[in-house]
XYZ file of C-alpha atoms in Angstrom:
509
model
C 52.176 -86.928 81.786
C 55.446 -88.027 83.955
C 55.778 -87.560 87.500
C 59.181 -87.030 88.558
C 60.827 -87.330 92.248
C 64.590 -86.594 92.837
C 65.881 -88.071 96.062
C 69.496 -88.318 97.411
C 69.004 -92.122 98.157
C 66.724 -94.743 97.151
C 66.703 -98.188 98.567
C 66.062 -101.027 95.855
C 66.581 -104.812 97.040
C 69.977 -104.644 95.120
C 72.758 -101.950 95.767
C 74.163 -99.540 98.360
C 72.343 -96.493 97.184
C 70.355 -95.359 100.433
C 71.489 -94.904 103.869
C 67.745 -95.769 105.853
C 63.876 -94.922 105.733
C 63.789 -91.754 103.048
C 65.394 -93.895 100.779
C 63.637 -97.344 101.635
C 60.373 -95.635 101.252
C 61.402 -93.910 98.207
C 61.884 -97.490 96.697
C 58.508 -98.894 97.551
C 56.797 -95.874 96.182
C 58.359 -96.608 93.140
C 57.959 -100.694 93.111
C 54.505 -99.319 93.993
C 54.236 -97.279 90.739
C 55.887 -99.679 88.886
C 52.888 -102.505 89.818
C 50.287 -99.641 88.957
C 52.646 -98.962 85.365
C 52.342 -95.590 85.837
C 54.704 -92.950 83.974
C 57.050 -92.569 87.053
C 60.615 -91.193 86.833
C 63.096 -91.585 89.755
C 66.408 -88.924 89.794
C 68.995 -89.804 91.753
C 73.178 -90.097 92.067
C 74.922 -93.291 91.801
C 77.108 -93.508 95.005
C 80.193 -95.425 93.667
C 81.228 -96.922 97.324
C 77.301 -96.506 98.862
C 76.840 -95.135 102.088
C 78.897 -97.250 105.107
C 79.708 -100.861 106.800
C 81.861 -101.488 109.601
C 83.447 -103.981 110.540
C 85.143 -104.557 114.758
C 88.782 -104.035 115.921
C 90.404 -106.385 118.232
C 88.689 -104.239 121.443
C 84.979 -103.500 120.017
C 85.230 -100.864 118.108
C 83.363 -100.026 114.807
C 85.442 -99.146 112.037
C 83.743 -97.638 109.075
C 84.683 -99.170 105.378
C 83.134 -98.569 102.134
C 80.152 -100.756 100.679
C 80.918 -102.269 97.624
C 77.842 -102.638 94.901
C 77.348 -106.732 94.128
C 77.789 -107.430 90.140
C 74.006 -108.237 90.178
C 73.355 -104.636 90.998
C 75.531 -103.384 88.172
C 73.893 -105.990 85.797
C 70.478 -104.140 86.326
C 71.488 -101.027 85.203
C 71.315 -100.167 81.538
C 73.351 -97.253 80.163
C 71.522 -94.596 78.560
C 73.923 -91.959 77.408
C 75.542 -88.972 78.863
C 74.630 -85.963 79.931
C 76.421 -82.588 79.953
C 76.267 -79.552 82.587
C 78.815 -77.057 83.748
C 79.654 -77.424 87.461
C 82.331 -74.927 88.887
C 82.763 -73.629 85.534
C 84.035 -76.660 84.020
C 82.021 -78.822 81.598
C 81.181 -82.075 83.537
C 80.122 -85.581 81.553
C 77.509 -87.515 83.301
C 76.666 -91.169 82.917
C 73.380 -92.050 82.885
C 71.957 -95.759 84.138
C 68.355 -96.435 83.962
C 66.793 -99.228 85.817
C 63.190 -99.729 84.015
C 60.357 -101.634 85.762
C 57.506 -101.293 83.576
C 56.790 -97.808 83.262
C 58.532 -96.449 85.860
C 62.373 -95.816 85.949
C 65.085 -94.520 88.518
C 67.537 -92.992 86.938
C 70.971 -92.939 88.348
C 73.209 -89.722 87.277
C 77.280 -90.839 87.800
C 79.424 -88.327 86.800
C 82.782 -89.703 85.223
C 84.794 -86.840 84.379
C 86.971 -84.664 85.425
C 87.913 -86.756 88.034
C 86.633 -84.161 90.907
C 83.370 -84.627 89.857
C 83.663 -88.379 90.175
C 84.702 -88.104 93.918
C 81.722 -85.647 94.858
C 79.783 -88.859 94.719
C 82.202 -90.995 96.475
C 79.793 -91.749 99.190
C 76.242 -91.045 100.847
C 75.898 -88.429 103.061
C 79.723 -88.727 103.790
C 81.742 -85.782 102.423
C 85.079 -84.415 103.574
C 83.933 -80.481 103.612
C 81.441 -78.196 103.321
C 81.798 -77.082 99.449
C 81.929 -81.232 98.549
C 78.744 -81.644 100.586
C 77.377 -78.317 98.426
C 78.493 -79.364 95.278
C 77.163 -82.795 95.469
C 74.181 -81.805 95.614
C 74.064 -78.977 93.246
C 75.358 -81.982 90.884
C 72.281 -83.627 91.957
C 70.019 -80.417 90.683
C 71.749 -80.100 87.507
C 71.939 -83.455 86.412
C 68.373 -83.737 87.265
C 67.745 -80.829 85.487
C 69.491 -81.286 82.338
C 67.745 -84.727 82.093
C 63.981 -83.920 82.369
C 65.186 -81.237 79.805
C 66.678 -83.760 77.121
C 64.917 -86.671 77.829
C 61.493 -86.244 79.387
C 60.497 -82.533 78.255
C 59.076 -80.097 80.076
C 55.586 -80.181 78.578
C 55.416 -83.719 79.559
C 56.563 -83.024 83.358
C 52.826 -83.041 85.641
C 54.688 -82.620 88.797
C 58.350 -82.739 90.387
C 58.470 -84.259 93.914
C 61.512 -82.851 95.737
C 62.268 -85.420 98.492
C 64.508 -83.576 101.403
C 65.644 -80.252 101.405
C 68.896 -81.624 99.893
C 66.711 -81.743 96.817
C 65.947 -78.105 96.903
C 68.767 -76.559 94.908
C 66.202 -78.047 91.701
C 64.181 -74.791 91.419
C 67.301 -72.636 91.009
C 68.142 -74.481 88.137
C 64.617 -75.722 86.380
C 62.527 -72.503 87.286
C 59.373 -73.477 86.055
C 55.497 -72.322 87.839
C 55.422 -72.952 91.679
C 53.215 -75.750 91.168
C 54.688 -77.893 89.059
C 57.250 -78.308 92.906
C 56.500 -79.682 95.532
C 59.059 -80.546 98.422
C 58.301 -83.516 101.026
C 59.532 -82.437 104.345
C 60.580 -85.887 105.541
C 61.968 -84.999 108.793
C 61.687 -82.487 111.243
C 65.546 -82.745 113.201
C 68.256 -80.618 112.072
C 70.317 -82.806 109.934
C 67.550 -82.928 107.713
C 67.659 -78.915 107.193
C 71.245 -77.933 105.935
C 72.745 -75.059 105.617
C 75.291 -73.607 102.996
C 77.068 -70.437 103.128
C 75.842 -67.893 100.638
C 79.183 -67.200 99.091
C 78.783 -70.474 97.392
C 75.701 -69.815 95.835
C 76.818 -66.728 94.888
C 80.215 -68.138 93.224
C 78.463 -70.869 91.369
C 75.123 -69.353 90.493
C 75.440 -65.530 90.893
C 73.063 -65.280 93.228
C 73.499 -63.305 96.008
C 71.296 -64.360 99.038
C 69.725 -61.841 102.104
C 70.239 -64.278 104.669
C 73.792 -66.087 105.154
C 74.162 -69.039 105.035
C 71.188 -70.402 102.865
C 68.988 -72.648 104.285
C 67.838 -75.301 101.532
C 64.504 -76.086 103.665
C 63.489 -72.244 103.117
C 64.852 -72.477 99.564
C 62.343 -75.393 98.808
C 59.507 -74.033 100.777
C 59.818 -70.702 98.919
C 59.788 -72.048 95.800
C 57.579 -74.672 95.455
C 53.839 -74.807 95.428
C 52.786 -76.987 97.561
C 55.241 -78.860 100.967
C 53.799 -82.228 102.060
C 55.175 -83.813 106.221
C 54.689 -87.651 106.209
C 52.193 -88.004 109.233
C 49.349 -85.775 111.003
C 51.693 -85.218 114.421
C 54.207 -83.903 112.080
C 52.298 -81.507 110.993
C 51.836 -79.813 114.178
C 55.298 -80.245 114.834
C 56.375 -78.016 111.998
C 53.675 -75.739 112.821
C 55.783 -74.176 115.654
C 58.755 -74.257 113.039
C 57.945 -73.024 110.073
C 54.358 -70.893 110.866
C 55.294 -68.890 107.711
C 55.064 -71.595 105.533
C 51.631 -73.461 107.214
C 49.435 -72.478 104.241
C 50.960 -75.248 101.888
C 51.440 -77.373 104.093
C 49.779 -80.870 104.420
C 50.100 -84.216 105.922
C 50.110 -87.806 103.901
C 51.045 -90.131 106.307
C 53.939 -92.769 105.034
C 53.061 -96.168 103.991
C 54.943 -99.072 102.995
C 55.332 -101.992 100.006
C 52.641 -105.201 101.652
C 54.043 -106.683 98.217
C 57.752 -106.178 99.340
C 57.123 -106.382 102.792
C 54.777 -108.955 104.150
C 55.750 -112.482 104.178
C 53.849 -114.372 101.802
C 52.430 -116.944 103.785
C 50.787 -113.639 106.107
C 50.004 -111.940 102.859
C 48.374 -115.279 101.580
C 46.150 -116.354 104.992
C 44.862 -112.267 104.989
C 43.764 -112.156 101.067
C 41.536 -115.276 101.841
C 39.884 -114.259 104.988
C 41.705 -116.837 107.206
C 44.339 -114.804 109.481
C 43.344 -116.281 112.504
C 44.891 -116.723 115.803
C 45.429 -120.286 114.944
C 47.020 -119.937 111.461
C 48.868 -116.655 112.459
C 50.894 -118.437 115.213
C 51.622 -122.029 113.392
C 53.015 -119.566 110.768
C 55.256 -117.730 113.387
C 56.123 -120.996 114.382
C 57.731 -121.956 111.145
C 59.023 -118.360 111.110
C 61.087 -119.229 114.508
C 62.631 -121.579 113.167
C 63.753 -119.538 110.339
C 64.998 -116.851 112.074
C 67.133 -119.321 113.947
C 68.907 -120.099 111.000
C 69.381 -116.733 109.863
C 70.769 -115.349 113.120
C 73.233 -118.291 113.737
C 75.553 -116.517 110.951
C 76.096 -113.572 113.609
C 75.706 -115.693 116.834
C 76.454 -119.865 116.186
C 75.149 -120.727 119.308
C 71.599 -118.744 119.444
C 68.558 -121.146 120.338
C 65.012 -119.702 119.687
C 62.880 -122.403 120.340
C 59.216 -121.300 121.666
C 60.515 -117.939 123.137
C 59.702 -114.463 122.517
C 61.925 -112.784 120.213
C 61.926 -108.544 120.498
C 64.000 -106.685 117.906
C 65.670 -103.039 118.259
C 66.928 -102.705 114.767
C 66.976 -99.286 113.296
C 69.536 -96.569 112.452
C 71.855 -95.998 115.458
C 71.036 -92.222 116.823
C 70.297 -90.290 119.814
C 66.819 -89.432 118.867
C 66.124 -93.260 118.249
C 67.129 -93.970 121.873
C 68.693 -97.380 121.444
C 69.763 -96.827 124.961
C 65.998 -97.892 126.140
C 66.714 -100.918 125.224
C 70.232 -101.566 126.492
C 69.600 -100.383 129.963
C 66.430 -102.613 129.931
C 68.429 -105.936 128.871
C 70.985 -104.397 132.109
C 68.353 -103.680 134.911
C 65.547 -106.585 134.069
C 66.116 -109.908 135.334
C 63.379 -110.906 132.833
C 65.762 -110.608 130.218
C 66.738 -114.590 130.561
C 63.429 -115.543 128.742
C 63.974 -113.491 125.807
C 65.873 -113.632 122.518
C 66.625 -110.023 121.759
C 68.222 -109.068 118.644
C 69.325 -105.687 118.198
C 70.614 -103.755 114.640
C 71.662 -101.002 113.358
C 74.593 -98.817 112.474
C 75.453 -95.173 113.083
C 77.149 -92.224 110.551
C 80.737 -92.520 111.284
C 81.244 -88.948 111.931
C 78.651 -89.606 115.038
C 80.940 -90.399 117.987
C 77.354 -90.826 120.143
C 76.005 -93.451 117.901
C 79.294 -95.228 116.691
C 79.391 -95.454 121.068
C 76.188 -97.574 120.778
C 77.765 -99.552 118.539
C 80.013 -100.264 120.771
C 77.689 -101.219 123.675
C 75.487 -103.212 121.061
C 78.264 -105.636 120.632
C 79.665 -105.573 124.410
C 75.960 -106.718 125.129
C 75.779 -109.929 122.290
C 79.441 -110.896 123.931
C 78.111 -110.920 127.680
C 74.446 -112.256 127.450
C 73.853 -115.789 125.024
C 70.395 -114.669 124.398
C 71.775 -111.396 122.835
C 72.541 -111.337 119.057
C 73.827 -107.334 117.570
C 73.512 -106.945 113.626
C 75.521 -104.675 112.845
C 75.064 -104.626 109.191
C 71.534 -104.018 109.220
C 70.133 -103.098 105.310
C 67.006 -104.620 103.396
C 67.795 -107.999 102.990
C 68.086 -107.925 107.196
C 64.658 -106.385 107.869
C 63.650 -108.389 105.140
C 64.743 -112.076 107.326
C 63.952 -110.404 111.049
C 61.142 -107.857 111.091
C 58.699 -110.201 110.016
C 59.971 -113.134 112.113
C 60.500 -111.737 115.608
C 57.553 -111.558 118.221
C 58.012 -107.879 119.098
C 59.281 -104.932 117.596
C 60.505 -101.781 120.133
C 60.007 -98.293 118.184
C 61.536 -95.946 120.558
C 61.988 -92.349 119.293
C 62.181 -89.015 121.606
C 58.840 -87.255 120.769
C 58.471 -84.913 117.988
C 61.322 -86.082 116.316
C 60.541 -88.771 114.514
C 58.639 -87.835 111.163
C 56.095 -91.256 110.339
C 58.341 -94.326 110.751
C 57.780 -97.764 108.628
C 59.585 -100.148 110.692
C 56.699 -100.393 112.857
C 54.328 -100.657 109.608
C 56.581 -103.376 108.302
C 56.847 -105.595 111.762
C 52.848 -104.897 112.138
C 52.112 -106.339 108.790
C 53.966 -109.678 109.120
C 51.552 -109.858 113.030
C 54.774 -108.657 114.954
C 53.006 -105.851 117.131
C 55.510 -103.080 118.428
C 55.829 -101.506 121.394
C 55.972 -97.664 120.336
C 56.689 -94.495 121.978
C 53.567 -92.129 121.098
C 55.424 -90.556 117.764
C 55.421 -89.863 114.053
C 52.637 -92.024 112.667
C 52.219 -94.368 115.487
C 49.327 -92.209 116.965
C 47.433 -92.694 114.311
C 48.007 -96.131 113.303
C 48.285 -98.043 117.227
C 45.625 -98.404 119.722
C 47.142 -99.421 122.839
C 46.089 -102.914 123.368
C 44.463 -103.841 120.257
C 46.989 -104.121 117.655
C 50.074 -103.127 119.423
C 51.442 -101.170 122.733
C 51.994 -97.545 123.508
C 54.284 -95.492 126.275
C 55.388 -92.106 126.868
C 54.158 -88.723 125.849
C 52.441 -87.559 123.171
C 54.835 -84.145 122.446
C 53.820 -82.063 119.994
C 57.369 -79.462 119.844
C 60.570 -79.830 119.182
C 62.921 -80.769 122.465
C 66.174 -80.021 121.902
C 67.240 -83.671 123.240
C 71.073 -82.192 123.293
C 70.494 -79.315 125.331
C 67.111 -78.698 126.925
C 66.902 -79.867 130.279
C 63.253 -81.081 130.047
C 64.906 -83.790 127.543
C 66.396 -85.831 130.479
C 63.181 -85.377 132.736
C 61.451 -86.650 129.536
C 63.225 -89.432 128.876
C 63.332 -90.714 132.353
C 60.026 -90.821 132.739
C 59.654 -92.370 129.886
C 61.877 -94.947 130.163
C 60.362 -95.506 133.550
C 56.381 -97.039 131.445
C 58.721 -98.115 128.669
C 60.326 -100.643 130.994
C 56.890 -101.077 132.883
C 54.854 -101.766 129.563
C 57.681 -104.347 128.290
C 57.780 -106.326 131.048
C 53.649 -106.546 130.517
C 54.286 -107.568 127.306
C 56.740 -110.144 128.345
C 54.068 -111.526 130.992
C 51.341 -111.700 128.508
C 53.202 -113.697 126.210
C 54.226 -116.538 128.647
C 50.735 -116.201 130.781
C 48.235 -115.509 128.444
C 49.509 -116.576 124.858
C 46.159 -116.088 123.655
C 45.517 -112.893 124.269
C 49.151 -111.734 122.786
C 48.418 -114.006 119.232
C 44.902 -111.328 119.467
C 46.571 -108.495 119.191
C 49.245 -110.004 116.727
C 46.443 -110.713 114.038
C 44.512 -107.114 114.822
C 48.257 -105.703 113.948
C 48.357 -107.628 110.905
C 44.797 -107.115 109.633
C 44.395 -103.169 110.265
C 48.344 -102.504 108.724
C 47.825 -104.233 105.526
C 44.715 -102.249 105.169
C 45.696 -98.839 106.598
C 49.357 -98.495 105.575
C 49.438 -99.980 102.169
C 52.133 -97.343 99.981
C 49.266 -97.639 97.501
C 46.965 -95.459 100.499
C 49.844 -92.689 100.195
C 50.501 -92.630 96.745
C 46.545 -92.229 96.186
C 46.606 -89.195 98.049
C 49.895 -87.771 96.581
C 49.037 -88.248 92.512
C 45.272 -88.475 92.843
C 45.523 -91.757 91.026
């Protein structure tokens, strides 16, 4: 029997076909799978100019520009035939690329023709209107569902993972038995819940809806047996959401790839019993050095030496609060000890984050111990998250779903500093293998326009600030004590947040 997830992105070490975490975690699950060579299909679109890069004017500002795919990305795809499905009553050819690890497969759907159809997949999560966006998506469903059709069977199908709501359209398309669905809620903010009006379903399907517009989150829930949130807080979260829906509800907290993920030398010193204090921090040694290199192609000058390195590196939105860290590096004279490298990149239809962006860059101009990557992808997190001293995981409470950076960093013996959200309660003991602030919030805030966001966020801010600058102490006054919780990160992460934990849990394997 196959199991079968369709996701809108998945992040593989080559290729632009992902935009952050859902589709970074979709990959390890299925380098995971492929290890294990189980029968494991991955659906997806081929995004012919991937999701976005920017590149700086003349006065600081980030100006979006398509990514193109390297040749070596294209090489790995084999062609497997086309597909055919009617789209906006036209008959629409399909491509279909297969990339085949073992057993397992993703399978990229790139439709070539008419010529319409080729621009609904221009880019990820970047469309130009609402009935693109729509019919992207409903693409998605029918090209997924004319290829478990033709090529895998139905018989042969033991379940169908629907990753996002975006995902959700499926169903309409492939009715089959309620539990043969299952969708995986993967966050619970807005953007991850669209909406579409119900004259479009109507137009391209017939049917014609109660509620206007349609949300696909309700869509999913309502037809599939079984929804799964990616960490034990999130659960409550959605509790207060979607009560209706509780019943099938259940929590399998996110994991991540060790084999992708953790530097070998870490991985190597942990599978023989000798991740000590000692061998942790002559490896981190070497690894200073290393990251040196590395970040002297965005900032020639940058010396690392013996100092203590703290990343901010994520995707660039309000929820994330990258702000934390930018007013820390302003108000804390502490800052001249410290190498502190911050990443990311916002949507370019997100004025607020493309602003950070900004101030990201301003900062790596006017301090020398400041270095902004702004192109931050795999191969990035790949060179700093295991390297740096410190990771900061910052998100506004209840709105971040799990969270894997933090896994990653703890892995490689980088502990994080982590606001008390998505799976950090359950994985973090403050003080033992990594540091905790803030409130543990169990709702949804609206951070744009309740007023207990800014009380919340001040105060916050206020034992964020506090706790780094312990951190920073510790490190320079009582090395020891930091390298102990360094190898407790390392040791209870590669145990506890294997993807191999998760995937246990979701396929009974």
């Amino acid at each position: 029997m196959v199991i079968v997830s369709v996701t809108p992105e998945i992040g593989l070490d080559e290729g632009y076909t992902y935009s952050g975490g859902l589709g970074v975690l979709e990959a390890d699950k299925f380098y995971a799978m492929a290890r294990m060579n189980k029968p494991y299909v991955v659906i997806t679109l081929m995004y012919n100019s991937g999701y976005v890069d920017y590149i700086f004017d003349n006065s600081n500002n980030p100006v979006p520009v398509p990514q193109r795919h390297p040749r070596s990305f294209r090489n790995m795809l084999k062609p497997a035939g086309y597909l055919r499905i009617n789209l906006k009553n036209s008959e629409v050819y399909v491509s279909v690329l297969e990339y085949r690890l073992n057993n397992a497969k993703v399978v990229f759907l790139s439709p070539q023709s008419p010529r319409w159809a080729y621009d609904l997949v221009d880019r990820l999560y970047i469309e130009n209107d609402i009935d693109s966006k729509f019919y992207k998506y409903v693409l998605l469903a029918k090209g997924a569902a004319e290829y478990i059709r033709s090529r895998i069977g139905l018989r042969n199908v033991d379940i169908i993972d629907l990753q996002e709501a975006y995902t959700a359209i499926l169903p309409l398309v492939l009715p089959l038995p309620p539990q043969k669905y299952r969708i995986i809620i993967h966050t619970p903010g807005p953007w991850g819940h669209p909406s579409f009006p119900a004259e479009l379903f109507r137009r391209e399907f017939g049917f014609r809806f109660f509620e206007d517009p349609v949300i696909l989150t309700e869509l999913g829930l309502s037809m599939s047996g079984e929804a799964i949130v990616v960490s034990r807080k999130m659960k409550d979260v959605v509790s207060k959401v979607i009560p209706h829906h509780m019943h099938k509800v259940k929590a399998i907290t996110n994991g991540v790839d060790s084999v992708r993920w953790v530097d070998e030398r870490v991985l190597k010193a942990y599978m023989e019993g000798r991740l000590s204090i000692d061998e942790l921090s002559r490896i981190k040694r070497e690894m200073a050095g290393e990251l040196e290199s590395y970040l002297s192609r965005y900032k020639s000058d940058i010396k690392i030496g013996d100092s203590l390195t703290i990343a901010w590196i994520r995707r660039l939105t309000r929820y994330k609060r990258p702000d934390f860290i930018l007013r820390f590096i302003e108000e804390n004279p502490q800052r001249d000890g410290v190498v502190f490298v911050l990443g990311g990149k916002a949507h370019p239809f997100d004025e607020w984050g493309l602003s950070m962006m900004r101030k990201f860059k301003e900062l790596s101009v006017k301090y020398s111990n400041v270095v902004y990557i702004h192109d931050y992808d795999i191969n990035v997190a790949k060179n700093v998250l295991p390297k740096v001293k410190l990771l900061l995981f910052t998100p506004f409470p209840g709105w971040e779903a799990s969270g894997t950076s933090f896994m990653k960093s703890s892995m490689n013996g980088t502990p994080t500093l982590a606001s008390r959200d998505g799976a950090v309660p359950e994985l973090i003991t403050d003080g033992f293998n990594g540091w905790l602030f803030g409130f543990d919030e169990r709702c949804l805030v609206d951070i744009g326009s309740d007023p207990r966001a800014n009380e919340i966020n001040e105060k916050e801010y206020s034992e964020f600030s506090y706790k780094l600058n312990q951190v920073i102490q510790l490190y320079y006054n009582n090395r020891s004590e930091y390298w102990r919780v360094a190898v407790n990160a390392s040791s209870t992460f590669i145990s506890k947040a294997d993807i191999v934990n998760a995937l246990k849990q979701y396929y009974m394997l």
